PDB file of C-alpha atoms in Angstrom:
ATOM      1  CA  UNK A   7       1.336 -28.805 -42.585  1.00  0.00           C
ATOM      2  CA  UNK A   8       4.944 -28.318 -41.391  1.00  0.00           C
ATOM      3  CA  UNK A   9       5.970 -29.128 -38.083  1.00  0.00           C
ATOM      4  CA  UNK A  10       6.859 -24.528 -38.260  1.00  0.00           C
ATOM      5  CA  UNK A  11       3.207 -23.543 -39.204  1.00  0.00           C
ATOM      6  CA  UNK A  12       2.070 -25.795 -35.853  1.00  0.00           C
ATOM      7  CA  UNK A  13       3.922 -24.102 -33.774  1.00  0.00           C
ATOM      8  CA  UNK A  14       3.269 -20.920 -35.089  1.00  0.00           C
ATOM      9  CA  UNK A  15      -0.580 -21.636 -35.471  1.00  0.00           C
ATOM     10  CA  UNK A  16      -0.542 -23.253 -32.042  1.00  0.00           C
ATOM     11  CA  UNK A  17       0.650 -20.315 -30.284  1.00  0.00           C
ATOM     12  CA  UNK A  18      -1.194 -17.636 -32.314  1.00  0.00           C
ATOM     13  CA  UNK A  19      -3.945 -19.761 -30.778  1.00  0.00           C
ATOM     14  CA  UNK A  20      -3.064 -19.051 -27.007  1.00  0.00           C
ATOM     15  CA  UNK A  21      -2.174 -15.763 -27.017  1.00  0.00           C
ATOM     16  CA  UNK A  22      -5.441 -15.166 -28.995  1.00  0.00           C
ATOM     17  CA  UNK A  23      -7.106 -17.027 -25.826  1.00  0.00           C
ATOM     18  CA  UNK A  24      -5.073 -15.098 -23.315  1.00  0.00           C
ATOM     19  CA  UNK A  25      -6.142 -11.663 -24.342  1.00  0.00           C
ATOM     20  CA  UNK A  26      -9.231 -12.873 -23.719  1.00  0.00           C
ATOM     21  CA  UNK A  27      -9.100 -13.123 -19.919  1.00  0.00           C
ATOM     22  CA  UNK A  28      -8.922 -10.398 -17.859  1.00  0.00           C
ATOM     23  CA  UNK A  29      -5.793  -9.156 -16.230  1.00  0.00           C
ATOM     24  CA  UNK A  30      -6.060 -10.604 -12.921  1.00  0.00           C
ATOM     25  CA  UNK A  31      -8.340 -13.596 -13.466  1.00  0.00           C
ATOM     26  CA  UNK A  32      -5.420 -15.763 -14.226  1.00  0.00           C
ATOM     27  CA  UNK A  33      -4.574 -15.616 -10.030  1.00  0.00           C
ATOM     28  CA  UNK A  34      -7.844 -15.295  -9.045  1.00  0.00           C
ATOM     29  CA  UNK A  35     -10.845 -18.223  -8.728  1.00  0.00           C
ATOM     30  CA  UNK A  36     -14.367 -18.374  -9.880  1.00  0.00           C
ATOM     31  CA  UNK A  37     -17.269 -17.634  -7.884  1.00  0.00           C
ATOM     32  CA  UNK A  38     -20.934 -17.789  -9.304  1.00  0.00           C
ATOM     33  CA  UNK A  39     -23.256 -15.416  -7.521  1.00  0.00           C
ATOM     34  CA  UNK A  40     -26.007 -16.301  -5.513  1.00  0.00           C
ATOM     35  CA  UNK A  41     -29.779 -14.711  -4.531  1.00  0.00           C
ATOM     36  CA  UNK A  42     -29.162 -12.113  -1.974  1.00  0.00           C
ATOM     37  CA  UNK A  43     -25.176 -11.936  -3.035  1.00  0.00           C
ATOM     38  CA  UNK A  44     -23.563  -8.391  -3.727  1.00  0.00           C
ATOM     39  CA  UNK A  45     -20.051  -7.595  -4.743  1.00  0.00           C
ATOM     40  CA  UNK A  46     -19.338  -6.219  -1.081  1.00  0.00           C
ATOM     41  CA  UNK A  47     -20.389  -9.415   0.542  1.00  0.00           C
ATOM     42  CA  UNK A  48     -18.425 -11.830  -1.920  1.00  0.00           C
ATOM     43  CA  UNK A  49     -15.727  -9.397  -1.454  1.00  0.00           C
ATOM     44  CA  UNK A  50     -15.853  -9.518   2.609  1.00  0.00           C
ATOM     45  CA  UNK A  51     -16.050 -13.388   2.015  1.00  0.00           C
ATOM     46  CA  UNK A  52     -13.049 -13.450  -0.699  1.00  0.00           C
ATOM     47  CA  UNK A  53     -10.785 -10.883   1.115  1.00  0.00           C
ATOM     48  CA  UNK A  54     -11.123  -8.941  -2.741  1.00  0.00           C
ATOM     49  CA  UNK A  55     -11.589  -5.340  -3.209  1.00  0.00           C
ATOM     50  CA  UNK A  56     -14.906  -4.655  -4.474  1.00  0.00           C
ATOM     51  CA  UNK A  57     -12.694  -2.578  -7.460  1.00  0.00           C
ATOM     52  CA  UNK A  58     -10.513  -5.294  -7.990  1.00  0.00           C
ATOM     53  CA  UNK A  59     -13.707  -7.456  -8.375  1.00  0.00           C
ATOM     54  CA  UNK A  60     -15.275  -5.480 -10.951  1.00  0.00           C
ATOM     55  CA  UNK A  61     -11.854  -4.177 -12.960  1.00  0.00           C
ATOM     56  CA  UNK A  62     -11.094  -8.102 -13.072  1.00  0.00           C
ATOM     57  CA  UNK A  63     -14.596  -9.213 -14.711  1.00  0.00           C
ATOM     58  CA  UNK A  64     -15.084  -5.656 -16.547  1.00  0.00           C
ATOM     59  CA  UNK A  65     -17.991  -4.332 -14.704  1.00  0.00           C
ATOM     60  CA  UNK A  66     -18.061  -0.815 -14.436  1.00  0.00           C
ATOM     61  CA  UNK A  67     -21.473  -0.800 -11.785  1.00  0.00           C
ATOM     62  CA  UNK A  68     -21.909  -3.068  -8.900  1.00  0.00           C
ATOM     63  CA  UNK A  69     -25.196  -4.939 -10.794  1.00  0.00           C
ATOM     64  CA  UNK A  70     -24.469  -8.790 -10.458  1.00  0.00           C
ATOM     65  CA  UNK A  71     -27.341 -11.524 -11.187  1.00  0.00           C
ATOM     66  CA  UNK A  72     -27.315 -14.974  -9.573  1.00  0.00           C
ATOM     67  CA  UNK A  73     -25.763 -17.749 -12.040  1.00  0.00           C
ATOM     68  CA  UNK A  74     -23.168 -15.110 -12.930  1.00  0.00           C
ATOM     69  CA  UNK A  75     -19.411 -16.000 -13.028  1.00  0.00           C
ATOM     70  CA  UNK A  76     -17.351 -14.166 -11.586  1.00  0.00           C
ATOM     71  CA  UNK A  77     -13.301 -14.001 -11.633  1.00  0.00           C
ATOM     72  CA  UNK A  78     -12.450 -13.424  -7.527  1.00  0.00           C
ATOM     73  CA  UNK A  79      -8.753 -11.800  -8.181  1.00  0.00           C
ATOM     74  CA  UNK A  80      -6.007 -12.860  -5.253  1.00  0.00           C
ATOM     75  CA  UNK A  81      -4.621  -9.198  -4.735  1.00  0.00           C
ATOM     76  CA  UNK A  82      -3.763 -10.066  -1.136  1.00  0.00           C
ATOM     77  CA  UNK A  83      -1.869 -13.263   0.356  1.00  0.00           C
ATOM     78  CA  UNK A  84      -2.811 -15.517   2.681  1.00  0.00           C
ATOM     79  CA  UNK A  85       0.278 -14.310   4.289  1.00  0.00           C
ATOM     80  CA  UNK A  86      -0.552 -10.856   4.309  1.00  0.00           C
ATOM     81  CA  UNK A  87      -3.608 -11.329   5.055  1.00  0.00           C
ATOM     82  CA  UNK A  88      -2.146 -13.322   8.790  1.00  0.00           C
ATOM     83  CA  UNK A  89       0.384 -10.512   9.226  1.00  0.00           C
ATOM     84  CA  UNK A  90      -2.109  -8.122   9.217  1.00  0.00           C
ATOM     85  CA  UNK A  91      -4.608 -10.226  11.012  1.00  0.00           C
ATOM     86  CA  UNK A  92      -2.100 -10.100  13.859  1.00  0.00           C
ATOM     87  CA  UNK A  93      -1.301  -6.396  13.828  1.00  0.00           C
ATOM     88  CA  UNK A  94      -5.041  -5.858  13.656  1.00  0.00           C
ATOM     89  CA  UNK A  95      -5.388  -7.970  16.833  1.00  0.00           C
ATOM     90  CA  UNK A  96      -3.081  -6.669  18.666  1.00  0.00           C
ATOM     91  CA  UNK A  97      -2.991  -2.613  18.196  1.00  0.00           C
ATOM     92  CA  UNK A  98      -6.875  -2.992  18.178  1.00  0.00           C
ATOM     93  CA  UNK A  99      -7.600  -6.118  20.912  1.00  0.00           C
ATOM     94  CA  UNK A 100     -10.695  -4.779  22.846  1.00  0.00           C
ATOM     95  CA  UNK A 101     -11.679  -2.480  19.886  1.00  0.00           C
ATOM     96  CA  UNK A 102     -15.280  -3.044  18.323  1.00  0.00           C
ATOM     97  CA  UNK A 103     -15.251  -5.167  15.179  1.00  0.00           C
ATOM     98  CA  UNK A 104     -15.439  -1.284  13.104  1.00  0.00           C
ATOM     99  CA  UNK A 105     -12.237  -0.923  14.972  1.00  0.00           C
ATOM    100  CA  UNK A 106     -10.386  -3.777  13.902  1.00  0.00           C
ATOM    101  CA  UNK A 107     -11.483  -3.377  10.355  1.00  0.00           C
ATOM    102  CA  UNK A 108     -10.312   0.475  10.877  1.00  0.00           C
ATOM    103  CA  UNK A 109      -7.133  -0.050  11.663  1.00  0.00           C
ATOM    104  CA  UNK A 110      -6.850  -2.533   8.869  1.00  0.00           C
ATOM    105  CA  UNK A 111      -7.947  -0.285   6.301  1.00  0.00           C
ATOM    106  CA  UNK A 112      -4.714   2.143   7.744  1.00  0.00           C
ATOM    107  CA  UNK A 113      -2.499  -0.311   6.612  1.00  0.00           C
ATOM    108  CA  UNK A 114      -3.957  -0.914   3.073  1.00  0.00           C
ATOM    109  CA  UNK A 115      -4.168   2.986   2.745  1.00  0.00           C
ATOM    110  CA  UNK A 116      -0.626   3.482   3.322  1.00  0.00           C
ATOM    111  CA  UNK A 117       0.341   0.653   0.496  1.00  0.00           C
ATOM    112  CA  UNK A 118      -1.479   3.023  -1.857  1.00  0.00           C
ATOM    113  CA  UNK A 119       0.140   6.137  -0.294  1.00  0.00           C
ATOM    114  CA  UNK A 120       3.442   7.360  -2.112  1.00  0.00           C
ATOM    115  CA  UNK A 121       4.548   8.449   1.976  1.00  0.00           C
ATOM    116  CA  UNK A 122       4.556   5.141   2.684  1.00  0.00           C
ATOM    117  CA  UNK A 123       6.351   1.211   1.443  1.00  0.00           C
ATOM    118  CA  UNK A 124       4.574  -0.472  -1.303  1.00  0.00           C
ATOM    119  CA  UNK A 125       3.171  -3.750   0.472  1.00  0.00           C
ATOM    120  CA  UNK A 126       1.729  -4.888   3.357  1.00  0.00           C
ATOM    121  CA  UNK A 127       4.754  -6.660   5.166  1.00  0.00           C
ATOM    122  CA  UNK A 128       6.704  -3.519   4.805  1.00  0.00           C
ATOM    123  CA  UNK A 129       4.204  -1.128   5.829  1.00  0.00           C
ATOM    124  CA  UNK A 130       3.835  -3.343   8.907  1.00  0.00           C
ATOM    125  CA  UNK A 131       8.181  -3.804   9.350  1.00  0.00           C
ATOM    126  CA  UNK A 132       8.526  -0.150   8.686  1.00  0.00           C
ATOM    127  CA  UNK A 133      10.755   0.805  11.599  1.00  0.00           C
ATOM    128  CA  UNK A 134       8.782   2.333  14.735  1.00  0.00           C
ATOM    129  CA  UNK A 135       5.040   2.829  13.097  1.00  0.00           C
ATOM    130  CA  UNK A 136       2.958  -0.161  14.867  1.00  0.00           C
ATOM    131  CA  UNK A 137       4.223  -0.789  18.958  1.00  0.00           C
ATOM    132  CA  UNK A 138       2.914  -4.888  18.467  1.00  0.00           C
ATOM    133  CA  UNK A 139       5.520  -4.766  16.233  1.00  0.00           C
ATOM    134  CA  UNK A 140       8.574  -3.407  18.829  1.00  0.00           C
ATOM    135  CA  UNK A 141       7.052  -5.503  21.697  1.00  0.00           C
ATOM    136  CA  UNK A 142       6.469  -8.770  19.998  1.00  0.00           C
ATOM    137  CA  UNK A 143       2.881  -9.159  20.394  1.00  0.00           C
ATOM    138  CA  UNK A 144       2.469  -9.119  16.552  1.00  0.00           C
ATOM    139  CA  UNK A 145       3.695 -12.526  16.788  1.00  0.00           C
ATOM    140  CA  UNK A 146       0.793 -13.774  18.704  1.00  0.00           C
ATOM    141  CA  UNK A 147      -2.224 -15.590  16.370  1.00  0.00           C
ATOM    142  CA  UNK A 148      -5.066 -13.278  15.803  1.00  0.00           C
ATOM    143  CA  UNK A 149      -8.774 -14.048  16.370  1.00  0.00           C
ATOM    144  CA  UNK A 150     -11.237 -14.828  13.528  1.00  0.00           C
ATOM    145  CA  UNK A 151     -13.097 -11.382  14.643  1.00  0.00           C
ATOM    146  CA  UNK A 152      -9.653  -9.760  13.409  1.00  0.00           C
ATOM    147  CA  UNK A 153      -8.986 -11.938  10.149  1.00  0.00           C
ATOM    148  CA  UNK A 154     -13.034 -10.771   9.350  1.00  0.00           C
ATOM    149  CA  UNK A 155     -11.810  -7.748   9.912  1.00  0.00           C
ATOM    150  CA  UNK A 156      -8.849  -7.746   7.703  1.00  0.00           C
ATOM    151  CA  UNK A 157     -10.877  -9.723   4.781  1.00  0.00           C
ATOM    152  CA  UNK A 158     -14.122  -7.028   5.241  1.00  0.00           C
ATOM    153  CA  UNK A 159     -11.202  -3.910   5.233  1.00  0.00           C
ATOM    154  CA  UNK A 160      -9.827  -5.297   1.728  1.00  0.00           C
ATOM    155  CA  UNK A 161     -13.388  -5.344   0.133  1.00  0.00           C
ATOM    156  CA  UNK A 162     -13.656  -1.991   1.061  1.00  0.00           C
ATOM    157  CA  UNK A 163     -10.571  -1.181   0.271  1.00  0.00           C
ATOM    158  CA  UNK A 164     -10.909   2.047  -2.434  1.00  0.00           C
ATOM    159  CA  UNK A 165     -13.739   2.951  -0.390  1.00  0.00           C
ATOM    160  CA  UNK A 166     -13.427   4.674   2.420  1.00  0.00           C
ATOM    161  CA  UNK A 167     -12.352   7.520   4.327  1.00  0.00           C
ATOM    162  CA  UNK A 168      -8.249   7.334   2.963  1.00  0.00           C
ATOM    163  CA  UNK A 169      -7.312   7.041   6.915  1.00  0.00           C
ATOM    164  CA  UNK A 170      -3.410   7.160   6.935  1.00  0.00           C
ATOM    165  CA  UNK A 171      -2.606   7.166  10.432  1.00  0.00           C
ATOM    166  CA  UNK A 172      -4.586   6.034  13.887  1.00  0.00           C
ATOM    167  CA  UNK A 173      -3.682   6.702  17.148  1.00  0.00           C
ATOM    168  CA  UNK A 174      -5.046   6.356  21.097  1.00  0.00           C
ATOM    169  CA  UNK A 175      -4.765   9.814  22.488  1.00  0.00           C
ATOM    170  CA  UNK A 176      -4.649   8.786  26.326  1.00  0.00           C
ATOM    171  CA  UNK A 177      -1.239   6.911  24.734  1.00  0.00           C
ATOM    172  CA  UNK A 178      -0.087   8.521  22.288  1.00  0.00           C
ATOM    173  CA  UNK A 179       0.703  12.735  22.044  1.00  0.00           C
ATOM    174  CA  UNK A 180       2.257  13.176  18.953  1.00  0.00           C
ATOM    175  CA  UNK A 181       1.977  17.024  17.282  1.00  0.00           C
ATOM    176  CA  UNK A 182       2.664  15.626  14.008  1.00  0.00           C
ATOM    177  CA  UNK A 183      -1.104  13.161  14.644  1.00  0.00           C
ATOM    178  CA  UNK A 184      -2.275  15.746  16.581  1.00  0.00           C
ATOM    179  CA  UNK A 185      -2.112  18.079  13.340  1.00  0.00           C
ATOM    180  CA  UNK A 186      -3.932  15.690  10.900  1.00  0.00           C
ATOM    181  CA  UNK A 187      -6.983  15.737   9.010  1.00  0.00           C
ATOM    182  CA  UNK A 188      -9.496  13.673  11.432  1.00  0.00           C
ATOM    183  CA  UNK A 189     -11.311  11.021   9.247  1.00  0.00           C
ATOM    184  CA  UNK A 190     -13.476   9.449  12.232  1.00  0.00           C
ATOM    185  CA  UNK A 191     -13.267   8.346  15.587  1.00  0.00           C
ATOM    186  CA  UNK A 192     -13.997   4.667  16.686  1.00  0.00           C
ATOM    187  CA  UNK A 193     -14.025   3.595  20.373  1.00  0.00           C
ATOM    188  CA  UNK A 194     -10.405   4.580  21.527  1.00  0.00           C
ATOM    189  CA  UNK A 195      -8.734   5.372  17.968  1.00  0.00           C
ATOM    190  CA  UNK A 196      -8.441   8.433  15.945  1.00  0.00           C
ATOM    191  CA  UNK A 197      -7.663   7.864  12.645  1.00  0.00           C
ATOM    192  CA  UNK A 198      -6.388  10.293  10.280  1.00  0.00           C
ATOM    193  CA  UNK A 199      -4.987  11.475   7.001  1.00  0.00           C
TER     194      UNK A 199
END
């Protein structure tokens, strides 16, 4: 065999193999499920979107079996994740844990949303939309209630009420929030699309 067919045989080989695994597994890490696990609560513990979870191991229903493998796609930085962590903790300090995962879920909304940027750091950096942001507290650490919160908000991510916007009305009167759709109402917050 010539040293030509190798190469080509070699690397008919592993693109055969790479069409093989799904699309995001190649970032992501394995996970095998355990009794009482569901694709929500790996998700929550993963910081994954419960559609990124199934779309990355071709599942089209939530059914999982313990001694599965599953592919756990990274579709959110660590950094990200700590960046939002901190807005989370500080527009939503003395919020209930719903809250903080809330306001999270506002941020990963407006990613998807053609009104807004495309990632999470410029969502956040996106002129005058979060105060911690113009005052500095953003740069303070955030709690492990508010990192849950961020992690359990990207499971759900897909999920939920599309929220675009939240606001305190005893701070904030804004006609353009005041003219939204209201999605719910959690402790001080309105949110909004």
């Amino acid at each position: 065999m010539t040293i030509k067919k190798i190469i080509v045989t070699s690397l008919t080989a592993i693109m055969a193999l790479a069409a093989t695994i799904p699309a995001n597994a190649a970032s992501g890490q394995g996970y095998t499920v355990k009794e009482g696990d569901s694709l929500y609560k790996i998700g929550t513990k993963y910081g994954a979107s419960v559609v990124d979870i199934k779309q990355a191991n071709g599942k089209t229903d939530n059914n999982i079996n313990p001694g599965e493998q599953l592919t756990i796609p990274v579709t959110v930085s660590e950094a990200e994740k700590d960046v939002l962590a901190r807005l989370v903790e500080a527009e939503a300090k003395g919020e209930s844990y719903d809250g903080k995962v809330a306001v999270a879920a506002v941020v990963l909304n407006r990613v998807d949303s053609s009104l807004f940027p495309d990632s999470i750091n410029d969502v956040i950096y996106d002129g005058y939309q979060f105060s911690p942001v113009l005052n500095g507290t953003i740069n303070q650490p955030a709690s492990e209630e508010s990192k849950k919160a961020v992690n359990e908000a990207i499971a759900h991510h897909g999920l939920g009420y599309g929220s675009l916007y939240f606001f305190n009305p005893d701070k904030a009167n804004n006609e353009y929030l005041n003219q939204r759709e209201v999605t719910n109402v959690i402790g001080n917050h309105v949110f909004a699309r």
